[in-house]
Short mmCIF file of C-alpha atoms in Angstrom, two decimals:
data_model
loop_
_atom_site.label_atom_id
_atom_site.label_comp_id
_atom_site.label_asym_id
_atom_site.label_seq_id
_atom_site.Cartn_x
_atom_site.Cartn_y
_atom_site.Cartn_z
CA UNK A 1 -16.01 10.79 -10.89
CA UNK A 2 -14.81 8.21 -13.83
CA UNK A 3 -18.12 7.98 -16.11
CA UNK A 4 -19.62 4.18 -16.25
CA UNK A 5 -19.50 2.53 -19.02
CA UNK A 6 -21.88 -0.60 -20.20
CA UNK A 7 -20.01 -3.36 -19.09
CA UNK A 8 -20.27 -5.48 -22.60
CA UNK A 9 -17.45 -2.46 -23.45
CA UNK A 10 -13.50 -3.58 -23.73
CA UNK A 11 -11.23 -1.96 -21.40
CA UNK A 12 -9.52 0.23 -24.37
CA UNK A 13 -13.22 1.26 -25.65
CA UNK A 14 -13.82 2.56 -22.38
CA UNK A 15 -10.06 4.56 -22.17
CA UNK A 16 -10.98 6.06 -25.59
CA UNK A 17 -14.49 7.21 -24.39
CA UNK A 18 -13.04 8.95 -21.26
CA UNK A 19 -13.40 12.64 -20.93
CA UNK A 20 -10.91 15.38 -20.30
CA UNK A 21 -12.09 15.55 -17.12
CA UNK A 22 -12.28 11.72 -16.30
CA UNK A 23 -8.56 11.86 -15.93
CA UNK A 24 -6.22 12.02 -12.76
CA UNK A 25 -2.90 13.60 -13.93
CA UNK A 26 0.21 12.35 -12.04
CA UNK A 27 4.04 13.48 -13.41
CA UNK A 28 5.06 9.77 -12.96
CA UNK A 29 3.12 6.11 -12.74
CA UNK A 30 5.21 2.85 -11.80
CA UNK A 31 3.25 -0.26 -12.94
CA UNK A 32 3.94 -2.78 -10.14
CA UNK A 33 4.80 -2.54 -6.64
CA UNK A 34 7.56 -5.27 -6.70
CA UNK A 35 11.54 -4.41 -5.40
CA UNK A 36 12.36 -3.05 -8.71
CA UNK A 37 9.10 -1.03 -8.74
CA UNK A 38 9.05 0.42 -5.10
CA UNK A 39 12.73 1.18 -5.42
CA UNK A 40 12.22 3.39 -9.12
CA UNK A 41 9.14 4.83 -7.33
CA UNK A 42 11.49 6.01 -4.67
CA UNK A 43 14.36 7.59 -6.77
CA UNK A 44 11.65 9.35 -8.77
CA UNK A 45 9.24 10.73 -5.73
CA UNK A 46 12.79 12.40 -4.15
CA UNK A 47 12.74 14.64 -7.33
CA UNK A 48 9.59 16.12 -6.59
CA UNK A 49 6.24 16.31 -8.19
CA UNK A 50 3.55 13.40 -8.06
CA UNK A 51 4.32 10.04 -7.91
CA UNK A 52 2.02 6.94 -7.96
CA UNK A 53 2.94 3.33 -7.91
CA UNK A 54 0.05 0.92 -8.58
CA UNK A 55 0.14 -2.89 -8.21
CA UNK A 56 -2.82 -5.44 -8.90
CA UNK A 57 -2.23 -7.09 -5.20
CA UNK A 58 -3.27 -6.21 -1.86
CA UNK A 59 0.14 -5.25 -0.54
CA UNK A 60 3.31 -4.59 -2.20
CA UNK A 61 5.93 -7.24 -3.27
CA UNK A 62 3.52 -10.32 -3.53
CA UNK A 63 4.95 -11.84 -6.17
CA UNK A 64 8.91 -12.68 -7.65
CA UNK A 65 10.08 -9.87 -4.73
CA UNK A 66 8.73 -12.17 -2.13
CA UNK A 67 9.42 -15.82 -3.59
CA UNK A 68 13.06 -16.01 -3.86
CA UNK A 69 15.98 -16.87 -2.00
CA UNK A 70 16.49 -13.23 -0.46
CA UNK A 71 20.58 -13.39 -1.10
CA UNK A 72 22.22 -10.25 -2.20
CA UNK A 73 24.53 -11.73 -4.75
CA UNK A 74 27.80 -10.62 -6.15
CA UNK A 75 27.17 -10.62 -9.50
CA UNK A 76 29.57 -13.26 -11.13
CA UNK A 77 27.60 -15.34 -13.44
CA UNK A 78 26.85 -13.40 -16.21
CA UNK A 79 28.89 -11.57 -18.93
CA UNK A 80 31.21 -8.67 -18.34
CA UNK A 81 29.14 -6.65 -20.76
CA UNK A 82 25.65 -7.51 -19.55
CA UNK A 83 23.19 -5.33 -17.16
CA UNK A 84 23.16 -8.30 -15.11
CA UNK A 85 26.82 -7.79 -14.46
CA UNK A 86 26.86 -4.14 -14.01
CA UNK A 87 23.95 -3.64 -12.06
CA UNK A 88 24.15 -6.70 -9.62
CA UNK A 89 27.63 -5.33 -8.65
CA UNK A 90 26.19 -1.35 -8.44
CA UNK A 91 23.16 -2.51 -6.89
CA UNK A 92 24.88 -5.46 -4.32
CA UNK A 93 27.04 -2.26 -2.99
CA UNK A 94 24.49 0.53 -2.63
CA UNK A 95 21.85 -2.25 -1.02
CA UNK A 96 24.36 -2.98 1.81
CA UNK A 97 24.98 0.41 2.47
CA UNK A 98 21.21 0.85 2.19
CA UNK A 99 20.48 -1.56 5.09
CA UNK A 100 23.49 -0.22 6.90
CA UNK A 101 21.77 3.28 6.65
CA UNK A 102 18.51 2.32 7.36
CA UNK A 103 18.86 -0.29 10.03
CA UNK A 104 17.70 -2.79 7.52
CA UNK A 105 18.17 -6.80 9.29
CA UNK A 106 21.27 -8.17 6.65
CA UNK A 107 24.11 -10.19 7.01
CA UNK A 108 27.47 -11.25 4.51
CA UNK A 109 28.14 -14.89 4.90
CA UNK A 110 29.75 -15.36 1.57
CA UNK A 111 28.82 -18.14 -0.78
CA UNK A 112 30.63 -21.37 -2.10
CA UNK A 113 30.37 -22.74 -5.46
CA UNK A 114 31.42 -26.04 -5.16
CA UNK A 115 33.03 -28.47 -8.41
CA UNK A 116 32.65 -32.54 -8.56
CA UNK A 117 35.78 -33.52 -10.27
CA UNK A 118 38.18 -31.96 -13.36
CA UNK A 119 35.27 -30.65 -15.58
CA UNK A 120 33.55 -28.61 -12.51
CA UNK A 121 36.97 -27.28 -11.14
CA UNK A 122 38.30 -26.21 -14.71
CA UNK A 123 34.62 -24.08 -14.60
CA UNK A 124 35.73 -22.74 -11.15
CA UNK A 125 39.02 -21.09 -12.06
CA UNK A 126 37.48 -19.39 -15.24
CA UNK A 127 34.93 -18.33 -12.89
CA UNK A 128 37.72 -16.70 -10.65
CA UNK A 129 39.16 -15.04 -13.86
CA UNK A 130 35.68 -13.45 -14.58
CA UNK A 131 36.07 -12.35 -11.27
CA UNK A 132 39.16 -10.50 -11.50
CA UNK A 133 38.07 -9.28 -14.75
CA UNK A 134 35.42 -7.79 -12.73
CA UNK A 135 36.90 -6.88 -9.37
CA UNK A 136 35.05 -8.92 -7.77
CA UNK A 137 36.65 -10.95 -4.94
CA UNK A 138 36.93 -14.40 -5.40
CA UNK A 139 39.45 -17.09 -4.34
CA UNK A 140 39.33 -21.25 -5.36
CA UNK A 141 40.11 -23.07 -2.00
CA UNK A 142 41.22 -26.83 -2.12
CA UNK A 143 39.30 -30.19 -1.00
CA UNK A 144 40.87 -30.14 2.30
CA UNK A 145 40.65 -26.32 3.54
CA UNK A 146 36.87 -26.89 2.18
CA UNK A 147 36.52 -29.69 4.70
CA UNK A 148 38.24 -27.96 7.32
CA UNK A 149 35.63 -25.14 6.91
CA UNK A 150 32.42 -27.18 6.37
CA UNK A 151 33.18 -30.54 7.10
CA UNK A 152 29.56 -31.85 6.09
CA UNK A 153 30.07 -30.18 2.28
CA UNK A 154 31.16 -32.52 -0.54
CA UNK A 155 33.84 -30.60 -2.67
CA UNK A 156 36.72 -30.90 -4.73
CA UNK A 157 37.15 -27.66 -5.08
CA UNK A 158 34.86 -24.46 -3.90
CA UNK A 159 34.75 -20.75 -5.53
CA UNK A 160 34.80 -18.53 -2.26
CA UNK A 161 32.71 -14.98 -2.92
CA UNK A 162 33.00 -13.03 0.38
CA UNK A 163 30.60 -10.05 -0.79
CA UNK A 164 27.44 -12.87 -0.94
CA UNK A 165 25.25 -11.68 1.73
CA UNK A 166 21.48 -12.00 2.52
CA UNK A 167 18.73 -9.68 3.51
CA UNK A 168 15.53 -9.25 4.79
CA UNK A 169 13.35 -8.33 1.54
CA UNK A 170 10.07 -7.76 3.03
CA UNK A 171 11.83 -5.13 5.77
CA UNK A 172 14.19 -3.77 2.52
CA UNK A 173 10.33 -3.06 0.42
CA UNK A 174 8.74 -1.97 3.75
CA UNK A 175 11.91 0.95 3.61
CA UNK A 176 11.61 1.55 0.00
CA UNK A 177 7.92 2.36 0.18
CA UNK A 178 7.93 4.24 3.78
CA UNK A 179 10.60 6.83 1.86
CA UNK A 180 8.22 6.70 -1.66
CA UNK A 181 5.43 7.91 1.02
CA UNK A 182 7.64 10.06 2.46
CA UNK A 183 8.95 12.04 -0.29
CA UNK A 184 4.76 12.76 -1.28
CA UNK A 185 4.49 9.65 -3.14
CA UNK A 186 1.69 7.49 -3.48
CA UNK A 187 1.05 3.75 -2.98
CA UNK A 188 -2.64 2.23 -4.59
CA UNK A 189 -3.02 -1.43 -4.08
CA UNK A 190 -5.57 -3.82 -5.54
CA UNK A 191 -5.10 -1.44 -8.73
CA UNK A 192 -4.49 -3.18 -11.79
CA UNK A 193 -3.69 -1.61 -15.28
CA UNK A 194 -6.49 -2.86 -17.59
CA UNK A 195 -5.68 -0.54 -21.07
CA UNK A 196 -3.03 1.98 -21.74
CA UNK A 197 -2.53 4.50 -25.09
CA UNK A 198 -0.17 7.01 -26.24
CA UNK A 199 -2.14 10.09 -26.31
CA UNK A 200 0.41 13.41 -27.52
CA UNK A 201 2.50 14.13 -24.54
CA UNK A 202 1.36 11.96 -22.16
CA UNK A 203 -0.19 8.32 -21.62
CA UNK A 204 -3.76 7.51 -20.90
CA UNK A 205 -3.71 4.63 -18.59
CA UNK A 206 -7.43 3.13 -17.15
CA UNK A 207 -7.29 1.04 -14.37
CA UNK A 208 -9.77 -0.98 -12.12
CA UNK A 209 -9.62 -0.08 -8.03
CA UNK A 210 -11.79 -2.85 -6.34
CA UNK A 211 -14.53 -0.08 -5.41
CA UNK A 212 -17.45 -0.70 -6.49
CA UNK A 213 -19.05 2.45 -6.80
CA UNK A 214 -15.94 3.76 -9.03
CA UNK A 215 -14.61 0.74 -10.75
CA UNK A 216 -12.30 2.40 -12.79
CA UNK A 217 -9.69 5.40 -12.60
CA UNK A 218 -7.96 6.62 -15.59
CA UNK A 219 -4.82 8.16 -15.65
CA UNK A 220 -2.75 10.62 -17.20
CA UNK A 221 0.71 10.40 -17.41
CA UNK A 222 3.61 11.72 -19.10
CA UNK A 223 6.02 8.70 -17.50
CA UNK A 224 5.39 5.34 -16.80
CA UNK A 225 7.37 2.71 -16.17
CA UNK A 226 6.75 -0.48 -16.27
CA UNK A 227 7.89 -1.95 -14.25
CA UNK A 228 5.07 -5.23 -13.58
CA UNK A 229 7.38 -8.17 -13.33
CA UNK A 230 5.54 -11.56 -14.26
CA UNK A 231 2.98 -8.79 -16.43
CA UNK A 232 5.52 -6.70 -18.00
CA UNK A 233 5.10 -8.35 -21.72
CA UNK A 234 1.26 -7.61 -21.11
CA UNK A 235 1.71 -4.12 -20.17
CA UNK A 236 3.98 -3.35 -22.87
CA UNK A 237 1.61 -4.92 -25.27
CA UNK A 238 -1.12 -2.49 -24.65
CA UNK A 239 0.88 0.15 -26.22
CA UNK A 240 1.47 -2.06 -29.53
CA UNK A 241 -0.25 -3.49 -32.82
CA UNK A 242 0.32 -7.27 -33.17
CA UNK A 243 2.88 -7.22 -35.33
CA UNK A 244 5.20 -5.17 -33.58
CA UNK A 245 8.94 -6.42 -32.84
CA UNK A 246 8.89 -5.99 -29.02
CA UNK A 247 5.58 -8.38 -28.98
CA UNK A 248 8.34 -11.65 -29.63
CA UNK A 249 11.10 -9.56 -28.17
CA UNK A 250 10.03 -9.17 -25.01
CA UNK A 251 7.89 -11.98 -24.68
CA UNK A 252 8.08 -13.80 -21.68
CA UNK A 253 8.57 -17.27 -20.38
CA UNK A 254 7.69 -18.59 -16.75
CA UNK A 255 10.04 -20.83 -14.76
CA UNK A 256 8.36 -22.47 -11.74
CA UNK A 257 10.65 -23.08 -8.74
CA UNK A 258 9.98 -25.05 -4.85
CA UNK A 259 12.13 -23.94 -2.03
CA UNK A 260 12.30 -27.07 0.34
CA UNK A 261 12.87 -26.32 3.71
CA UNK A 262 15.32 -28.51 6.00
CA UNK A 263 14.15 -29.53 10.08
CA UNK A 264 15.54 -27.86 12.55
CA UNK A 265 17.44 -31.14 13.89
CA UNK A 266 19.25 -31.68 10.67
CA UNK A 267 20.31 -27.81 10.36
CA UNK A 268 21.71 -28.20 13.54
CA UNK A 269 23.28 -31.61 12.74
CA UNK A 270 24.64 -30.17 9.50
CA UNK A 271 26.01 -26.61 10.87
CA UNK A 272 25.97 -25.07 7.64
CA UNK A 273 27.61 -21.48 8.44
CA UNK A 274 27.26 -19.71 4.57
CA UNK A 275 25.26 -20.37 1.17
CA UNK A 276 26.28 -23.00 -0.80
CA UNK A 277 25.82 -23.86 -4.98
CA UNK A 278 26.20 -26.24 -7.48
CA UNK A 279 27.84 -25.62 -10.84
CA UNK A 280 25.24 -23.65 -12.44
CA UNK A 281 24.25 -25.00 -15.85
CA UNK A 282 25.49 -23.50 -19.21
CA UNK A 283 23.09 -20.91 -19.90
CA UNK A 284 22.44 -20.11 -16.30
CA UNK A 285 18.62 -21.02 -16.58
CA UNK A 286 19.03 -21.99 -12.93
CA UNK A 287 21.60 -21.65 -10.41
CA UNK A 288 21.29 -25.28 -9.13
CA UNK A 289 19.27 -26.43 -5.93
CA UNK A 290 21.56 -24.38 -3.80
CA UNK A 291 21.69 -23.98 0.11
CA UNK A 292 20.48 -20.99 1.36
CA UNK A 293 20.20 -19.70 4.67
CA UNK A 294 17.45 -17.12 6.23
CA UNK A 295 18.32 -14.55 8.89
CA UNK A 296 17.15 -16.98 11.64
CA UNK A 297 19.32 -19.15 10.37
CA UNK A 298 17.11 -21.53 8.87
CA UNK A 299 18.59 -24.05 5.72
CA UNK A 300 16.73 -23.46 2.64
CA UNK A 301 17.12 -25.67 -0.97
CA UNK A 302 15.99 -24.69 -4.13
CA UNK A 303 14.58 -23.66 -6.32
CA UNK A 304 14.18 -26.31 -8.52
CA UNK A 305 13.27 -25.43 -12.61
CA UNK A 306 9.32 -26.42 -14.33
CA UNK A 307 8.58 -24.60 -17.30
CA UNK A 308 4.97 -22.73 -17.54
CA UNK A 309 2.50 -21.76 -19.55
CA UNK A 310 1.11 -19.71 -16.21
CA UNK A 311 2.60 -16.57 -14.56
CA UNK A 312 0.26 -17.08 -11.35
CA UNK A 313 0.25 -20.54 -10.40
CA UNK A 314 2.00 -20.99 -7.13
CA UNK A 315 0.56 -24.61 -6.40
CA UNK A 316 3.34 -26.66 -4.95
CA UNK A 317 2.39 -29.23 -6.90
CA UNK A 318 4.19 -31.48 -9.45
CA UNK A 319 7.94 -30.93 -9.66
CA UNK A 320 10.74 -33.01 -8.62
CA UNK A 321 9.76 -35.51 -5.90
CA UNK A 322 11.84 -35.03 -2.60
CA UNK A 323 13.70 -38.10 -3.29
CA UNK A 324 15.06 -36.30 -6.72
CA UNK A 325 16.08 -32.81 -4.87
CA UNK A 326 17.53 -35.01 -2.37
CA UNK A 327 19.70 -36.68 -4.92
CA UNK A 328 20.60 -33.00 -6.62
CA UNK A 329 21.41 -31.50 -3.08
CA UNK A 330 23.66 -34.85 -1.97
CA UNK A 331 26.22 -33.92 -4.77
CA UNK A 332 27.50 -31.62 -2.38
CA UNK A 333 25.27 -32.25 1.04
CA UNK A 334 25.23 -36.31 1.32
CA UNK A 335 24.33 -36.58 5.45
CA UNK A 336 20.90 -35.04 3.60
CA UNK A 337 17.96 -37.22 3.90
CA UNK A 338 14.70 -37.43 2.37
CA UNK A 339 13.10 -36.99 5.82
CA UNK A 340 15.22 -34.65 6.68
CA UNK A 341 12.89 -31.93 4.40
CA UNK A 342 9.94 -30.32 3.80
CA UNK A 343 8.14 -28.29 0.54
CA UNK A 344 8.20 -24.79 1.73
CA UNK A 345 7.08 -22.00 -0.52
CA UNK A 346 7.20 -21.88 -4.72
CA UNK A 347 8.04 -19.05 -6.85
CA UNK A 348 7.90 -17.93 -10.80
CA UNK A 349 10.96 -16.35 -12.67
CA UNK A 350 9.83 -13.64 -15.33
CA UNK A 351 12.44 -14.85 -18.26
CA UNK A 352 13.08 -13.66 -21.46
CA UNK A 353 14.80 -16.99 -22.88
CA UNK A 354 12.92 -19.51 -23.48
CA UNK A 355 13.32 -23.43 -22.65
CA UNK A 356 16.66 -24.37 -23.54
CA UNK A 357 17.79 -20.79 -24.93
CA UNK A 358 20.53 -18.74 -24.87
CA UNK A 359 21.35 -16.23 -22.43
CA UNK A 360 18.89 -13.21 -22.40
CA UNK A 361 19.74 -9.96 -20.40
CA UNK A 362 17.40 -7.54 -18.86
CA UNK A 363 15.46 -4.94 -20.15
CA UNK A 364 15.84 -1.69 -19.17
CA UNK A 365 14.49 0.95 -22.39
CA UNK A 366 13.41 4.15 -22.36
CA UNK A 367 11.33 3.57 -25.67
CA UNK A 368 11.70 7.18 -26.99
CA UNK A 369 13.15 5.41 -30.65
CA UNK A 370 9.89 3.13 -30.17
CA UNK A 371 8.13 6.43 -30.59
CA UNK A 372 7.10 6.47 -26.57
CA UNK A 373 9.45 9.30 -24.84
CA UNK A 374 8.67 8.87 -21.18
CA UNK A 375 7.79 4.77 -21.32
CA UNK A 376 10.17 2.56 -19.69
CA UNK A 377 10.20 -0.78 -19.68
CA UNK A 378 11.95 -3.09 -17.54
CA UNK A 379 11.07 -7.03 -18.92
CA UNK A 380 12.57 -9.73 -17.94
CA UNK A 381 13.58 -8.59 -13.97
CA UNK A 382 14.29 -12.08 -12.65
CA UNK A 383 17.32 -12.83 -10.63
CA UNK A 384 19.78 -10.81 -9.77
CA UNK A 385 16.77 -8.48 -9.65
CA UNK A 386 16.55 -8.10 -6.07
CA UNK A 387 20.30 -7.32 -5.90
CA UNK A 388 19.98 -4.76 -8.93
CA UNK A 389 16.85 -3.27 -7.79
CA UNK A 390 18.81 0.33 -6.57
CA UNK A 391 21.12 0.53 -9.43
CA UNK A 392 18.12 -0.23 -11.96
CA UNK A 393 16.02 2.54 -10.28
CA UNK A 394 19.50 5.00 -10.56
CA UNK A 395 19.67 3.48 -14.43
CA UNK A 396 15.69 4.68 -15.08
CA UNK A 397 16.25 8.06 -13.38
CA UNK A 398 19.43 9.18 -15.43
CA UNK A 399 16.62 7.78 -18.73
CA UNK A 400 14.20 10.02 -17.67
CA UNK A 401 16.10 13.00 -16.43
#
């Protein structure tokens, strides 16, 4: 049993005054039980040994992995050369034959990005050249096949990506985490990471479990990834003096987004058949209020973009009125009404650039020229997370192995 400290002691004093025999040794720990996390914690618990993903919630994926749009995307934003790129594309391919293999509720209904006048269409057809440049499949189709297709779309022009798809996330976690059990894996929820050291070979990790007879656990591990989404700055910071680099580096910045859900009446008024965006803007901060659909079929907007100061406020209030969506989404939707919607749910993007910044890429490091062999980090997992989530756990098991 952990000893008890007085509780006047910091959460590092008490790591430092644990015992030899305090600790619970495990060959790997995964910080955070999002996508990316339940997915690393599954390509690592299929090479054998002990495995244990914590997360600070109840139940896995309560946070970014379950507030998004759920659309397996084809990876066509971002630059050739980024991990955004490469690992959307790896990752959009092995998650659909993921599903396939495991029976996992998915569909491809392809996406349109849709241009308002000269400007927007001259974006669309370097947008197709990226996509050649990339392989992926893309074709520009004119005004009047557009409206032939989806006659209730205003377009001058739409980007067509066929590979687009969307998936159940919740049943796609549920799947990771059954084959992390599986493979002698471990899941501990309600388990946040309160102080973490370097310690020789290994990392000394203490966390709090929500028992009240043994508050605390520490751990010893020689891995651990971080992998903690919205907390991933904070993790890494526990390892780290003030001044060091990665403190600015990798310091995080929260975007607040609504989803706003449309009536039943109007979807079926509108018979939107596939996902539908804007022009993103220049840095891709946001991909637009876009149309999304669920798996039932339901017509989802959003999300919309309010900076942050706070990584766990999911209040849907403040933001754009309805009346100021509605006017974003009748760009390209105008039989949209004000009346016609409703605020659904709100999530918070994990970003690295700030307000008005340039584009930042993720981070996936195995810190080993940090001085930290066996640390990864992974910072900055926003969108195309979801989509990446396979290839990124592939990425950290080549790191570590």
């Amino acid at each position: 049993m952990l000893t008890t400290y007085a509780q006047e002691s910091s959460a590092s004093e008490r790591l430092t005054e644990c015992k030899e025999e305090d600790f619970t040794s495990v060959d790997r720990l995964i910080i955070g039980a999002g996508v990316v996390g339940l997915a690393v914690g599954r390509q690592l618990a299929q090479r054998g040994g002990s495995t244990l993903v914590v997360d600070k919630n109840r139940q896995f994926g309560m946070e970014t992995s379950s507030r998004n749009s759920e659309v397996i995307h084809a990876g066509i934003y971002y630059p050739q050369d980024s991990l955004k790129t490469k690992l959307c594309i790896e990752g959009k391919h092995r998650l659909y034959a993921y599903c396939q293999q495991q029976g996992i509720e998915h569909r491809k209904v392809g996406k349109w990005v849709v241009a308002q006048g000269a400007e927007q269409i001259e974006y669309l057809h370097g947008l197709r050249r990226h996509c050649n440049e990339l392989n992926v499949p893309a074709e520009i189709i004119s005004a009047t096949m557009a409206h032939k297709e989806e006659p209730m779309v205003r377009a001058d022009a739409a980007l067509v990506s066929p590979t687009t798809g969307i998936v159940d996330s919740h049943e796609f976690m549920a799947s990771l985490l059954r084959e992390l059990t599986d493979s002698g894996g471990t899941f501990a929820p309600n388990t946040s990471v309160v102080a973490m050291q370097r310690d020789l070979d290994a990392y000394k990790v203490l966390v709090t479990t929500g028992d009240p007879e043994t508050p605390f656990m520490a751990i010893r591990a020689p891995v651990v990834v971080n992998a903690a989404g919205l907390w991933a700055d904070r993790i890494a910071n526990m390892l780290v003096p003030d001044s060091h680099p990665w403190r600015q580096q990798y310091r995080l910045h929260f975007a607040k987004g609504r989803y706003y859900v449309l009536d039943a009446k109007a979807s079926a008024r509108l018979g939107i058949r596939r996902l539908v965006y804007p022009v993103p803007d220049r840095n891709v901060v946001s991909l637009g209020t876009h149309l999304t659909l669920d798996l039932a079929g339901t017509i989802r907007f959003g999300p919309d973009v309010e900076w942050t100061a706070s990584n766990d406020d999911y209040a849907p209030e403040g933001g754009a009125p309805i009346p100021d969506v509605v006017q974003a989404i009748n760009m390209y939707l105008p039989a949209v009404r004000s009346e016609d919607l409703c605020l659904g749910y709100t999530g918070i993007r994990p970003k690295l650039q700030h307000p008005g910044g340039a584009f930042r890429d993720f981070v996936v490091r195995e810190e080993s020229d940090m001085g930290m062999p066996g640390l990864v980090n992974l910072i900055g997992i926003e969108s195309p997370g979801l989509t990446s989530s396979l290839a990124i756990a592939t990425m950290v098991d080549g790191m570590l192995h």
